[in-house]
Amino acid sequence: MTNPNVTLSDAAAKRIREILAGEEGKQALRVSVEGGGCSGFSYKFDLADAPDVDDTVIANGEAKVLIDSLSLVYMDGSQIDFVDNLLGQSFQINNPNAVASCGCGTSFSV
């Protein structure tokens, strides 16, 4: 997918920069989709040193997110956001492809 339709909110970009500032050698947040979770698929978040060959890089300023080609199929049209509210702080994926999700916000079905 050459022109991924995935965006990174300003709030998520700010939080990624804050996290990476304290992690020597890490350059990006990796977001992937895995089978499992209470709704069928779940998002996984990791820190990465560098992009893999099949990664797409989503950037907002200096903040970068890496998404592998298989995960990108499930995330097309999504926005990666960071939410800080009374329930806590977390990265959230606003995914228009998800037909159902669970209360945890990290599990979905298509």
PDB file of N, CA, C and O in Angstrom, residues 4 10-11 18 25 28 35 58 63-64 77-78 82 87 90-91 103:
ATOM      1  N   PRO A   4      -0.851   4.975   2.416  1.00  0.00           N
ATOM      2  CA  PRO A   4      -1.719   4.489   3.478  1.00  0.00           C
ATOM      3  C   PRO A   4      -2.634   5.598   3.974  1.00  0.00           C
ATOM      4  O   PRO A   4      -2.233   6.758   4.064  1.00  0.00           O
ATOM      5  N   ASP A  10      -2.144  14.760  16.727  1.00  0.00           N
ATOM      6  CA  ASP A  10      -1.137  15.569  17.412  1.00  0.00           C
ATOM      7  C   ASP A  10      -0.893  15.059  18.829  1.00  0.00           C
ATOM      8  O   ASP A  10       0.236  15.048  19.308  1.00  0.00           O
ATOM      9  N   ALA A  11      -1.964  14.634  19.509  1.00  0.00           N
ATOM     10  CA  ALA A  11      -1.824  14.115  20.884  1.00  0.00           C
ATOM     11  C   ALA A  11      -0.981  12.844  20.893  1.00  0.00           C
ATOM     12  O   ALA A  11      -0.113  12.664  21.753  1.00  0.00           O
ATOM     13  N   GLU A  18       7.514  11.974  23.687  1.00  0.00           N
ATOM     14  CA  GLU A  18       7.845  11.907  25.115  1.00  0.00           C
ATOM     15  C   GLU A  18       8.384  10.531  25.488  1.00  0.00           C
ATOM     16  O   GLU A  18       9.381  10.424  26.214  1.00  0.00           O
ATOM     17  N   GLY A  25      18.029   4.671  21.626  1.00  0.00           N
ATOM     18  CA  GLY A  25      18.095   3.785  20.470  1.00  0.00           C
ATOM     19  C   GLY A  25      16.756   3.499  19.814  1.00  0.00           C
ATOM     20  O   GLY A  25      16.707   2.982  18.710  1.00  0.00           O
ATOM     21  N   ALA A  28      10.797   4.746  16.915  1.00  0.00           N
ATOM     22  CA  ALA A  28       9.403   4.794  16.493  1.00  0.00           C
ATOM     23  C   ALA A  28       8.543   3.889  17.356  1.00  0.00           C
ATOM     24  O   ALA A  28       9.035   3.004  18.042  1.00  0.00           O
ATOM     25  N   GLY A  35      -4.089 -11.716  15.801  1.00  0.00           N
ATOM     26  CA  GLY A  35      -5.290 -12.485  16.106  1.00  0.00           C
ATOM     27  C   GLY A  35      -5.400 -12.660  17.603  1.00  0.00           C
ATOM     28  O   GLY A  35      -4.408 -12.817  18.296  1.00  0.00           O
ATOM     29  N   ILE A  58       4.340   6.131   9.227  1.00  0.00           N
ATOM     30  CA  ILE A  58       3.363   7.208   9.374  1.00  0.00           C
ATOM     31  C   ILE A  58       4.021   8.243  10.284  1.00  0.00           C
ATOM     32  O   ILE A  58       4.494   7.903  11.367  1.00  0.00           O
ATOM     33  N   ALA A  63       7.547  12.514  15.229  1.00  0.00           N
ATOM     34  CA  ALA A  63       7.009  11.244  15.730  1.00  0.00           C
ATOM     35  C   ALA A  63       6.721  10.308  14.566  1.00  0.00           C
ATOM     36  O   ALA A  63       6.133  10.716  13.569  1.00  0.00           O
ATOM     37  N   LYS A  64       7.123   9.044  14.728  1.00  0.00           N
ATOM     38  CA  LYS A  64       6.918   8.053  13.677  1.00  0.00           C
ATOM     39  C   LYS A  64       6.249   6.810  14.228  1.00  0.00           C
ATOM     40  O   LYS A  64       6.574   6.351  15.319  1.00  0.00           O
ATOM     41  N   GLY A  77      -7.629   3.681   6.830  1.00  0.00           N
ATOM     42  CA  GLY A  77      -8.612   4.687   7.220  1.00  0.00           C
ATOM     43  C   GLY A  77      -8.603   5.033   8.694  1.00  0.00           C
ATOM     44  O   GLY A  77      -9.382   5.861   9.150  1.00  0.00           O
ATOM     45  N   SER A  78      -7.707   4.426   9.470  1.00  0.00           N
ATOM     46  CA  SER A  78      -7.687   4.623  10.923  1.00  0.00           C
ATOM     47  C   SER A  78      -6.935   5.881  11.337  1.00  0.00           C
ATOM     48  O   SER A  78      -6.083   6.386  10.611  1.00  0.00           O
ATOM     49  N   PHE A  82      -4.009   9.476  21.130  1.00  0.00           N
ATOM     50  CA  PHE A  82      -3.641   9.243  22.521  1.00  0.00           C
ATOM     51  C   PHE A  82      -4.661   9.965  23.378  1.00  0.00           C
ATOM     52  O   PHE A  82      -4.914  11.148  23.191  1.00  0.00           O
ATOM     53  N   LEU A  87     -10.422   7.727  32.928  1.00  0.00           N
ATOM     54  CA  LEU A  87     -10.226   6.278  32.888  1.00  0.00           C
ATOM     55  C   LEU A  87      -8.765   5.890  32.735  1.00  0.00           C
ATOM     56  O   LEU A  87      -8.412   4.722  32.874  1.00  0.00           O
ATOM     57  N   SER A  90      -4.022   6.158  27.266  1.00  0.00           N
ATOM     58  CA  SER A  90      -3.762   5.055  26.349  1.00  0.00           C
ATOM     59  C   SER A  90      -3.762   5.536  24.906  1.00  0.00           C
ATOM     60  O   SER A  90      -4.384   6.546  24.573  1.00  0.00           O
ATOM     61  N   PHE A  91      -3.033   4.779  24.079  1.00  0.00           N
ATOM     62  CA  PHE A  91      -3.146   4.972  22.640  1.00  0.00           C
ATOM     63  C   PHE A  91      -4.438   4.286  22.218  1.00  0.00           C
ATOM     64  O   PHE A  91      -4.761   3.202  22.712  1.00  0.00           O
ATOM     65  N   GLY A 103     -14.646  -3.083  25.407  1.00  0.00           N
ATOM     66  CA  GLY A 103     -14.454  -1.951  26.298  1.00  0.00           C
ATOM     67  C   GLY A 103     -13.008  -1.574  26.540  1.00  0.00           C
ATOM     68  O   GLY A 103     -12.714  -0.438  26.882  1.00  0.00           O
TER      69      GLY A 103
END
